[in-house]
Amino acid sequence: MSATKTNIFILGATGYIGGSVLARFLNRSDAASLNFTALVRSAEKAAKLKQLGVKTVVGSHTDVALVEKLAYEADVVLSI
């Protein structure tokens, strides 16, 4: 088994649907093989996700350079 983790970048992780999708991923039996990065709009929302082990970046989906950088670093991109 490979030691490489799958990097997942998620936009919308603090929303109703995005939060549900993220929760499903975090509850998977293979969740330890996944690294999550979420783009969030506020430090308060970031703090909540960090408690779940999610790496957060505070910013906006309108910051094209930031979104491109985070997407480039990911194996999977979810925009919910």
Short mmCIF file of N, CA and C in Angstrom, two decimals, residues 9-62:
data_model
loop_
_atom_site.label_atom_id
_atom_site.label_comp_id
_atom_site.label_asym_id
_atom_site.label_seq_id
_atom_site.Cartn_x
_atom_site.Cartn_y
_atom_site.Cartn_z
N PHE A 9 -8.92 19.24 -2.37
CA PHE A 9 -9.21 20.66 -2.17
C PHE A 9 -10.71 20.85 -2.30
N ILE A 10 -11.32 21.45 -1.29
CA ILE A 10 -12.77 21.60 -1.29
C ILE A 10 -13.16 23.06 -1.09
N LEU A 11 -13.99 23.54 -2.00
CA LEU A 11 -14.58 24.87 -1.89
C LEU A 11 -16.03 24.66 -1.47
N GLY A 12 -16.47 25.37 -0.45
CA GLY A 12 -17.84 25.22 0.02
C GLY A 12 -17.96 24.28 1.21
N ALA A 13 -16.86 23.98 1.87
CA ALA A 13 -16.87 23.01 2.96
C ALA A 13 -17.66 23.46 4.18
N THR A 14 -17.92 24.75 4.31
CA THR A 14 -18.67 25.22 5.48
C THR A 14 -20.15 25.43 5.18
N GLY A 15 -20.55 25.17 3.96
CA GLY A 15 -21.96 25.28 3.59
C GLY A 15 -22.72 24.01 3.98
N TYR A 16 -24.01 24.05 3.78
CA TYR A 16 -24.87 22.93 4.16
C TYR A 16 -24.50 21.65 3.41
N ILE A 17 -24.44 21.71 2.10
CA ILE A 17 -24.12 20.52 1.31
C ILE A 17 -22.64 20.19 1.41
N GLY A 18 -21.79 21.20 1.26
CA GLY A 18 -20.34 20.97 1.34
C GLY A 18 -19.92 20.40 2.68
N GLY A 19 -20.55 20.88 3.75
CA GLY A 19 -20.25 20.36 5.08
C GLY A 19 -20.66 18.90 5.22
N SER A 20 -21.78 18.55 4.61
CA SER A 20 -22.24 17.16 4.65
C SER A 20 -21.30 16.25 3.85
N VAL A 21 -20.87 16.74 2.70
CA VAL A 21 -19.93 15.96 1.88
C VAL A 21 -18.62 15.76 2.63
N LEU A 22 -18.10 16.83 3.21
CA LEU A 22 -16.86 16.74 3.97
C LEU A 22 -17.00 15.76 5.14
N ALA A 23 -18.11 15.84 5.85
CA ALA A 23 -18.34 14.94 6.99
C ALA A 23 -18.34 13.48 6.53
N ARG A 24 -18.95 13.20 5.39
CA ARG A 24 -18.96 11.83 4.85
C ARG A 24 -17.54 11.35 4.56
N PHE A 25 -16.74 12.22 3.97
CA PHE A 25 -15.34 11.86 3.70
C PHE A 25 -14.59 11.60 5.00
N LEU A 26 -14.77 12.47 5.99
CA LEU A 26 -14.04 12.34 7.25
C LEU A 26 -14.46 11.09 8.02
N ASN A 27 -15.65 10.58 7.78
CA ASN A 27 -16.12 9.38 8.47
C ASN A 27 -15.81 8.08 7.73
N ARG A 28 -15.18 8.19 6.58
CA ARG A 28 -14.82 6.98 5.83
C ARG A 28 -13.74 6.20 6.58
N SER A 29 -13.73 4.91 6.38
CA SER A 29 -12.72 4.07 7.05
C SER A 29 -11.31 4.37 6.55
N ASP A 30 -11.19 4.91 5.35
CA ASP A 30 -9.87 5.23 4.81
C ASP A 30 -9.57 6.73 4.90
N ALA A 31 -10.23 7.46 5.77
CA ALA A 31 -10.04 8.91 5.89
C ALA A 31 -8.60 9.28 6.22
N ALA A 32 -7.88 8.40 6.87
CA ALA A 32 -6.48 8.69 7.21
C ALA A 32 -5.60 8.78 5.97
N SER A 33 -6.08 8.26 4.85
CA SER A 33 -5.31 8.31 3.61
C SER A 33 -5.63 9.56 2.79
N LEU A 34 -6.42 10.47 3.37
CA LEU A 34 -6.84 11.67 2.66
C LEU A 34 -6.38 12.92 3.40
N ASN A 35 -5.89 13.90 2.65
CA ASN A 35 -5.57 15.22 3.19
C ASN A 35 -6.56 16.21 2.62
N PHE A 36 -7.21 16.98 3.48
CA PHE A 36 -8.19 17.95 3.03
C PHE A 36 -7.68 19.36 3.21
N THR A 37 -7.90 20.18 2.20
CA THR A 37 -7.66 21.62 2.28
C THR A 37 -8.95 22.30 1.88
N ALA A 38 -9.41 23.22 2.72
CA ALA A 38 -10.66 23.93 2.45
C ALA A 38 -10.40 25.43 2.37
N LEU A 39 -10.97 26.05 1.35
CA LEU A 39 -10.93 27.49 1.24
C LEU A 39 -12.15 28.04 1.97
N VAL A 40 -11.91 28.89 2.95
CA VAL A 40 -12.99 29.45 3.75
C VAL A 40 -12.89 30.97 3.78
N ARG A 41 -14.00 31.61 4.07
CA ARG A 41 -14.04 33.08 4.03
C ARG A 41 -13.66 33.75 5.34
N SER A 42 -13.64 33.01 6.44
CA SER A 42 -13.35 33.66 7.72
C SER A 42 -12.51 32.77 8.63
N ALA A 43 -11.80 33.43 9.54
CA ALA A 43 -10.98 32.71 10.50
C ALA A 43 -11.84 31.87 11.44
N GLU A 44 -13.05 32.33 11.73
CA GLU A 44 -13.94 31.58 12.62
C GLU A 44 -14.32 30.24 12.00
N LYS A 45 -14.66 30.26 10.70
CA LYS A 45 -15.00 29.02 10.02
C LYS A 45 -13.77 28.13 9.89
N ALA A 46 -12.62 28.75 9.68
CA ALA A 46 -11.38 27.99 9.57
C ALA A 46 -11.10 27.24 10.87
N ALA A 47 -11.32 27.89 11.99
CA ALA A 47 -11.05 27.27 13.29
C ALA A 47 -11.90 26.02 13.49
N LYS A 48 -13.15 26.07 13.05
CA LYS A 48 -14.03 24.91 13.21
C LYS A 48 -13.53 23.72 12.38
N LEU A 49 -13.09 23.99 11.17
CA LEU A 49 -12.60 22.90 10.32
C LEU A 49 -11.26 22.37 10.80
N LYS A 50 -10.42 23.25 11.31
CA LYS A 50 -9.11 22.82 11.82
C LYS A 50 -9.29 21.80 12.94
N GLN A 51 -10.34 21.97 13.75
CA GLN A 51 -10.60 21.02 14.83
C GLN A 51 -10.89 19.62 14.30
N LEU A 52 -11.33 19.55 13.05
CA LEU A 52 -11.63 18.26 12.42
C LEU A 52 -10.43 17.70 11.66
N GLY A 53 -9.31 18.43 11.71
CA GLY A 53 -8.11 17.97 11.02
C GLY A 53 -8.01 18.42 9.57
N VAL A 54 -8.81 19.42 9.21
CA VAL A 54 -8.81 19.94 7.85
C VAL A 54 -7.88 21.15 7.79
N LYS A 55 -6.96 21.16 6.81
CA LYS A 55 -6.12 22.33 6.58
C LYS A 55 -7.01 23.39 5.95
N THR A 56 -6.89 24.63 6.43
CA THR A 56 -7.74 25.69 5.90
C THR A 56 -6.90 26.83 5.34
N VAL A 57 -7.48 27.51 4.37
CA VAL A 57 -6.90 28.71 3.81
C VAL A 57 -8.02 29.75 3.79
N VAL A 58 -7.78 30.88 4.44
CA VAL A 58 -8.79 31.94 4.46
C VAL A 58 -8.63 32.77 3.19
N GLY A 59 -9.72 32.91 2.47
CA GLY A 59 -9.69 33.67 1.22
C GLY A 59 -11.04 33.61 0.56
N SER A 60 -11.05 33.92 -0.74
CA SER A 60 -12.30 33.97 -1.49
C SER A 60 -12.17 33.18 -2.78
N HIS A 61 -13.28 32.60 -3.21
CA HIS A 61 -13.28 31.88 -4.48
C HIS A 61 -13.07 32.84 -5.66
N THR A 62 -13.18 34.14 -5.42
CA THR A 62 -12.95 35.11 -6.49
C THR A 62 -11.46 35.44 -6.66
#
